[in-house]
Short mmCIF file of C-alpha atoms in Angstrom, two decimals:
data_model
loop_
_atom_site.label_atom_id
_atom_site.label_comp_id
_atom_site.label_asym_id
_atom_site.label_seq_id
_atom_site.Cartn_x
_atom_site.Cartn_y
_atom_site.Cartn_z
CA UNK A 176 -163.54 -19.77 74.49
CA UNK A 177 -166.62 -21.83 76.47
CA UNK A 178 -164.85 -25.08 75.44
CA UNK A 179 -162.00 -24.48 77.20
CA UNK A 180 -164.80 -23.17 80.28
CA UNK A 181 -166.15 -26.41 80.03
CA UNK A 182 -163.09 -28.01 80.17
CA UNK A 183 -161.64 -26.45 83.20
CA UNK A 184 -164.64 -27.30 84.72
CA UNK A 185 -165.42 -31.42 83.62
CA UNK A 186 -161.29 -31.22 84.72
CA UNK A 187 -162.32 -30.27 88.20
CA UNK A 188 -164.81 -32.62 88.49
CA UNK A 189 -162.78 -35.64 87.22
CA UNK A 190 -159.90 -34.49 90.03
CA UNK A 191 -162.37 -34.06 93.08
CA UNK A 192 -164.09 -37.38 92.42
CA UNK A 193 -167.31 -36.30 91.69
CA UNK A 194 -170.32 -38.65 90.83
CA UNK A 195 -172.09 -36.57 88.12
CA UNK A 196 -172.33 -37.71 84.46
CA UNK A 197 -170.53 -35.19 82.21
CA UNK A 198 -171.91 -34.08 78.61
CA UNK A 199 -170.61 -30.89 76.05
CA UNK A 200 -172.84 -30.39 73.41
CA UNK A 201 -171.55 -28.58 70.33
CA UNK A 202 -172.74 -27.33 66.94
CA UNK A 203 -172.76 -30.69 64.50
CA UNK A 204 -172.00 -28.60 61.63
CA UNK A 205 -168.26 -28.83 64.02
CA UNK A 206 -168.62 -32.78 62.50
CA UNK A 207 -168.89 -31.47 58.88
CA UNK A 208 -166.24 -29.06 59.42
CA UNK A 209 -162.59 -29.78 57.80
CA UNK A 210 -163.64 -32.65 55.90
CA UNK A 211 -162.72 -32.85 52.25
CA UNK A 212 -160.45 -29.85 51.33
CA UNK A 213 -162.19 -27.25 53.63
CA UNK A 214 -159.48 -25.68 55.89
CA UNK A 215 -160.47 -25.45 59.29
CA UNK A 216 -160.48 -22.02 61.18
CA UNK A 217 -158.20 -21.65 64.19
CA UNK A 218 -160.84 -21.11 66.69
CA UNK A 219 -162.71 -24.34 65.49
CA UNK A 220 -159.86 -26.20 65.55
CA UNK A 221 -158.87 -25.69 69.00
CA UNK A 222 -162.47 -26.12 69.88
CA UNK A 223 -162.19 -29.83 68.45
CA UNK A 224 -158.80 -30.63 70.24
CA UNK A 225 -160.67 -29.83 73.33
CA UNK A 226 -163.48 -31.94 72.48
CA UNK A 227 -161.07 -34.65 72.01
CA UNK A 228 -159.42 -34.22 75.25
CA UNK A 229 -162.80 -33.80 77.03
CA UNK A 230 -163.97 -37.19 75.96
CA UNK A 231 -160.43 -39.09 76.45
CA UNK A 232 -159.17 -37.95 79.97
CA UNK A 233 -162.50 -36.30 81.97
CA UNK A 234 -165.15 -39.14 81.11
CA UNK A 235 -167.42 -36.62 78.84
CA UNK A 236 -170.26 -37.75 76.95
CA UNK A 237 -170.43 -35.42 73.65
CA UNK A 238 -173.27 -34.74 72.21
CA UNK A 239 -173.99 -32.74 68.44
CA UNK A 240 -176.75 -30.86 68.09
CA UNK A 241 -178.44 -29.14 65.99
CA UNK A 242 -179.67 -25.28 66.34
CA UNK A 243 -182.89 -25.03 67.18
CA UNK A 244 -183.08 -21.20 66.39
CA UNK A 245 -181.84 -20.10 63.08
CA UNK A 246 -180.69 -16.21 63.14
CA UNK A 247 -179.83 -13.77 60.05
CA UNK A 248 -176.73 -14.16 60.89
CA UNK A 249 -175.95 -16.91 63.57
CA UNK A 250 -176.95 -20.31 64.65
CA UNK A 251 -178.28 -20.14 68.04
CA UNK A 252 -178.53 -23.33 70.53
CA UNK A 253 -180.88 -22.08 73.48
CA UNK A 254 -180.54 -23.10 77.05
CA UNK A 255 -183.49 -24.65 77.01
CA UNK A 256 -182.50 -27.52 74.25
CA UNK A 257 -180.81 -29.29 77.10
CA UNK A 258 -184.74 -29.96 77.87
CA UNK A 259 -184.41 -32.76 75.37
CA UNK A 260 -182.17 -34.90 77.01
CA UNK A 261 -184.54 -37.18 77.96
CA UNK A 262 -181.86 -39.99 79.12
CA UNK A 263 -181.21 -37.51 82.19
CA UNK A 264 -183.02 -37.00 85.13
CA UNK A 265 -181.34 -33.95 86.27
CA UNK A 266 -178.92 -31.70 84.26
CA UNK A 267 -176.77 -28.76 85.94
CA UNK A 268 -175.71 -26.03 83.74
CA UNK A 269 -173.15 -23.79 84.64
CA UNK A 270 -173.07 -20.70 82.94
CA UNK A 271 -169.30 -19.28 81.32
CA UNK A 272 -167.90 -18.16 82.63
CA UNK A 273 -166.98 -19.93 85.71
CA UNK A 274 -164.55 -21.30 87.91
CA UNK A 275 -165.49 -24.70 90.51
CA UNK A 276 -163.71 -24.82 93.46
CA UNK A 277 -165.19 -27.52 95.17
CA UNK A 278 -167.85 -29.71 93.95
CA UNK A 279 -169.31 -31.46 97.04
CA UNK A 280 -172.06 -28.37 97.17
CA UNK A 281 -172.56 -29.10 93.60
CA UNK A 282 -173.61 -32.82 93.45
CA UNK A 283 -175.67 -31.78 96.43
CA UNK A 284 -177.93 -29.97 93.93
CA UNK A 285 -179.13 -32.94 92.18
CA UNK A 286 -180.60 -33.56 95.65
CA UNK A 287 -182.91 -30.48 95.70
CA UNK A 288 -186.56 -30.74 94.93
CA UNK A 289 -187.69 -29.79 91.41
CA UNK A 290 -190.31 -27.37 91.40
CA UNK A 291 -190.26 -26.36 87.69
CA UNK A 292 -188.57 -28.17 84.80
CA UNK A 293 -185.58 -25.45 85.68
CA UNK A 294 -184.76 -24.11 88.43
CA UNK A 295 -182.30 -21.08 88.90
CA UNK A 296 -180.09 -20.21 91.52
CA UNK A 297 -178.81 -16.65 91.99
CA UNK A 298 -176.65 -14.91 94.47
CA UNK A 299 -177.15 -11.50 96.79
CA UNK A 300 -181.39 -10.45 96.42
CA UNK A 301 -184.10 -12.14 94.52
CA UNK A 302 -184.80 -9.34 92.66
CA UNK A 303 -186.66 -11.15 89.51
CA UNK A 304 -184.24 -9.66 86.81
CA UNK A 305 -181.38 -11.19 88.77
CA UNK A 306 -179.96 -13.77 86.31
CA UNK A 307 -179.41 -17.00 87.72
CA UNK A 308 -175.53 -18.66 88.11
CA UNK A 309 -176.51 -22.03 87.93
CA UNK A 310 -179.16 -23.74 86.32
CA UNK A 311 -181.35 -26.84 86.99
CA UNK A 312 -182.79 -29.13 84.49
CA UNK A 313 -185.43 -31.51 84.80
CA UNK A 314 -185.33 -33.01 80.75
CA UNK A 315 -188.68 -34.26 79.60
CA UNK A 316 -190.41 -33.97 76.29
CA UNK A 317 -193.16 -32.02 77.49
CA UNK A 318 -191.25 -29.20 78.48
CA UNK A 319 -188.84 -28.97 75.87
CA UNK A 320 -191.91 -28.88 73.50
CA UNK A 321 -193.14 -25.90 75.29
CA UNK A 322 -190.10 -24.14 75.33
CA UNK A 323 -189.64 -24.89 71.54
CA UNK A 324 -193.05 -23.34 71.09
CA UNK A 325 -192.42 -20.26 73.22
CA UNK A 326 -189.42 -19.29 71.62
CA UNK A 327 -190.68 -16.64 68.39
CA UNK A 328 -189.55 -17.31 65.67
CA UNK A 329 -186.21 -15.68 64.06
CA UNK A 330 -185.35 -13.87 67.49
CA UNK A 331 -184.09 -15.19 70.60
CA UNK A 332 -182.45 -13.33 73.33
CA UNK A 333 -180.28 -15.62 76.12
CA UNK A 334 -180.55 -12.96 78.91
CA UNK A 335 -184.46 -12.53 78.55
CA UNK A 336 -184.69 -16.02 78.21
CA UNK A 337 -182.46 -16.47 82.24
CA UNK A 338 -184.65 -13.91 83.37
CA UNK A 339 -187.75 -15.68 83.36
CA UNK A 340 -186.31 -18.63 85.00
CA UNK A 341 -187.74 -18.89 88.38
CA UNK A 342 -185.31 -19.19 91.46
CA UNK A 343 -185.05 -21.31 93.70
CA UNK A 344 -186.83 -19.71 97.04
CA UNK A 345 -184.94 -21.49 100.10
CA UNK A 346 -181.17 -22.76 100.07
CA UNK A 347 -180.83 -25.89 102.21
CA UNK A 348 -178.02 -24.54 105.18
CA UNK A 349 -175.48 -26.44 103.67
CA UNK A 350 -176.08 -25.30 100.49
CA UNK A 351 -175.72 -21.48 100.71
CA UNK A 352 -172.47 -21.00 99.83
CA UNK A 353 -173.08 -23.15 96.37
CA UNK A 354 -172.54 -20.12 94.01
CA UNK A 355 -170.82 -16.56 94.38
CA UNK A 356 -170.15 -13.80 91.63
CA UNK A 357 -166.99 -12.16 91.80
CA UNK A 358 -168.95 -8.79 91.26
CA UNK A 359 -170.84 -9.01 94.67
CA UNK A 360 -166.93 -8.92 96.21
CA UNK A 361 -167.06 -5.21 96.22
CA UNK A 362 -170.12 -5.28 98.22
CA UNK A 363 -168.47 -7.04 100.96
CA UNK A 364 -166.48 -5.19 104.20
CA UNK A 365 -163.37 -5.77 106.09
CA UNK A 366 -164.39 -8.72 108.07
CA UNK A 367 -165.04 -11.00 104.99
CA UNK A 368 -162.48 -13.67 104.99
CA UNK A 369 -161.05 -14.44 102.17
CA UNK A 370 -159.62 -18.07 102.83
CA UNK A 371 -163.05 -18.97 103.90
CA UNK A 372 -164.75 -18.12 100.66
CA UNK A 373 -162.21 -20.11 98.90
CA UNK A 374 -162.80 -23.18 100.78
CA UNK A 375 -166.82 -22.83 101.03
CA UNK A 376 -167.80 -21.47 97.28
CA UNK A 377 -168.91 -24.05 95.11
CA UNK A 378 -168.50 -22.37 91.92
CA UNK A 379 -167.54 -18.60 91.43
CA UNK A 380 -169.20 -16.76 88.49
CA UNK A 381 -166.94 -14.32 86.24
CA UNK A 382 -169.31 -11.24 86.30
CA UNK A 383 -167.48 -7.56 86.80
CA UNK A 384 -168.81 -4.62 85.04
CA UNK A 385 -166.13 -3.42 82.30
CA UNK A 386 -164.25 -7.11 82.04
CA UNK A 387 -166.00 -9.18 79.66
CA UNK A 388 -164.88 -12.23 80.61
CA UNK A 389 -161.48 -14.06 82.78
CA UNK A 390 -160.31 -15.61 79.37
CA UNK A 391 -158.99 -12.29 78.24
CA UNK A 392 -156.07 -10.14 78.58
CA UNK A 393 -157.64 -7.36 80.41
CA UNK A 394 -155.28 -4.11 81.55
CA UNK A 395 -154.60 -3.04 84.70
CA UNK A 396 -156.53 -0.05 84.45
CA UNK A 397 -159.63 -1.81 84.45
CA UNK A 398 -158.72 -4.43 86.86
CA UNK A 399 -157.98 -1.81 88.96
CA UNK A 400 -161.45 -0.18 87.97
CA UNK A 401 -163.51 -3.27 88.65
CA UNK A 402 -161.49 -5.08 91.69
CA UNK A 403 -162.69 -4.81 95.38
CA UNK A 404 -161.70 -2.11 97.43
CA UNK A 405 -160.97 -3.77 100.99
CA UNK A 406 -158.26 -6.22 101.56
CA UNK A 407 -159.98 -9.42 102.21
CA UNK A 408 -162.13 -9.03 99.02
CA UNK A 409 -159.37 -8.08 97.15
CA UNK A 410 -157.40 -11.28 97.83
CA UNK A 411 -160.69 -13.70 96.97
CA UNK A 412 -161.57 -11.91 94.18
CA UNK A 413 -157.65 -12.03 92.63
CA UNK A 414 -157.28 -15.77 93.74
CA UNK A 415 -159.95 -16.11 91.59
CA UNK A 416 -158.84 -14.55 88.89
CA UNK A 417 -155.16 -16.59 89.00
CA UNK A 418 -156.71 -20.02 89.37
CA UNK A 419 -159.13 -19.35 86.19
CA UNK A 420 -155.77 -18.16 84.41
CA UNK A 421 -153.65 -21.45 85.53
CA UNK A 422 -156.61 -23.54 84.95
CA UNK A 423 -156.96 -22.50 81.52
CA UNK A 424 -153.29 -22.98 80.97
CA UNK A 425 -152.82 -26.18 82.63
CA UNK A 426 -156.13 -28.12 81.42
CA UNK A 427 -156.34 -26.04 77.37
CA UNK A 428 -152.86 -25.07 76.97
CA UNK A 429 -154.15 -21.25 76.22
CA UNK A 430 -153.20 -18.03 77.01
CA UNK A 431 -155.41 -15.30 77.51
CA UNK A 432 -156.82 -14.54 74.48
CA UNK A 433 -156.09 -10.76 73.39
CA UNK A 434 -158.92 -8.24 73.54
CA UNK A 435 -161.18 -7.86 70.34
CA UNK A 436 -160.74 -5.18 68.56
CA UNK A 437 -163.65 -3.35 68.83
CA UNK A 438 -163.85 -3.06 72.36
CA UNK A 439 -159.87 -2.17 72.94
CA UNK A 440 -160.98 1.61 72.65
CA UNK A 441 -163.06 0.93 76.08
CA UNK A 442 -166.49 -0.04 74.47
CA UNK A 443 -166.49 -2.60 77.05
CA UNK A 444 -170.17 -4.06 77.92
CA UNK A 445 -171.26 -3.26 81.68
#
């Protein structure tokens, strides 16, 4: 559940002191929902608790909105709506799911020279289909307007869209270790140091092949399958893994949510 994402995260922010203004938006038709004698759905109404809490103990602006891209079968609410908020200058968007560990490297961002009305910023090579872990917004009318008009009509596709989001070219040197996917672990040797990754990393992006997300009661098998193999790894990429877990706990009062049923027969997504 992103709410809960977002929560862990605005929770984070409210306990390390940081500066930045904090805004959720959600689906208004959330608004409409339960009123009358309509019987609210479980995952809704957990969704609204945490709405509730958001606004009452982590200082969050929320915002309904409406979708700007109406599906067959879905309401859709690009990334690039956040465009529209006009009463920001800068907006940071961290994609679910995440966890932040410290958020010093994060204010830093608003900081960083805007050289397109978003910005991404991606971990390991620059590869152009790497998706970006954290996004930069610059909100103006003019651009939202363009990205309204880019978007065809009926279809819209979230990972196409990230991929054509340019990156940023040069980290400052204090900035590097802003962003980390726990994926890019396994690519890392016996002198990483785990401790040091946990006290550097800004914010560590959920990302292994064969988990589909931290919020989830995965089994050991594929844990196993999609964990580090050296030591040091291992113990950054499982810290990880607990603090989302306690997190969620802690700040939602949730479990992990069981597996859906369609991919408990190891459909998993890559």
């Amino acid at each position: 559940m992103h709410v809960c994402n977002a929560l862990m995260i605005f929770a984070e922010l409210e306990n390390q002191e940081s500066l930045a203004q904090r805004v959720l938006l959600y689906p208004k038709e959330w608004d409409e929902a339960g009123s009358g004698q309509q019987v609210l759905g479980p995952r809704i109404a957990t969704s609204k608790r945490l709405l509730r809490d958001a606004a009452k103990q982590y200082k969050v602006m929320l915002q309904p909105v409406e979708p700007m891209v109406k599906l067959k079968s879905e309401s859709v609410f690009p990334l690039g709506g956040l465009l529209s908020l006009t009463s920001f200058n800068r907006l940071l968007f961290l994609p679910p799911s995440g966890l932040v560990l410290d958020t010093s490297g994060l204010d830093h961002l608003f900081t960083l020279p805007m050289e397109a009305s978003m910005l991404g910023i991606a971990t390991g090579t620059r590869d152009e289909k790497v998706l970006p872990s954290i996004v930069l917004l610059q909100p103006s009318n003019e651009a939202f307007h363009s990205i309204l008009a880019s978007i065809p009509s009926g279809s819209y596709n979230e990972t196409s869209f990230l991929e054509k989001i340019p990156l940023v070219s040069d980290m400052p040197e204090d900035q590097i270790h802003v962003v980390a996917r726990t994926s890019d672990l396994r690519l890392e040797d016996r002198d990483f140091n785990s401790s040091k990754f946990l006290e550097e990393t800004s914010y560590v992006q959920f990302s292994d092949s064969g988990i589909i997300g931290p919020e989830y009661d995965i089994s050991r098998t594929k844990l196993g399958l999609a964990q580090p193999k050296e030591l040091q790894p291992l113990r950054a990429w499982r810290e990880a893994y607990r603090r989302y877990m306690d997190r969620r706990m802690d700040v939602c009062g949730l479990d992990l949510e069981s597996m859906p049923t369609d991919l408990r027969a190891g459909k998993q997504e890559g």
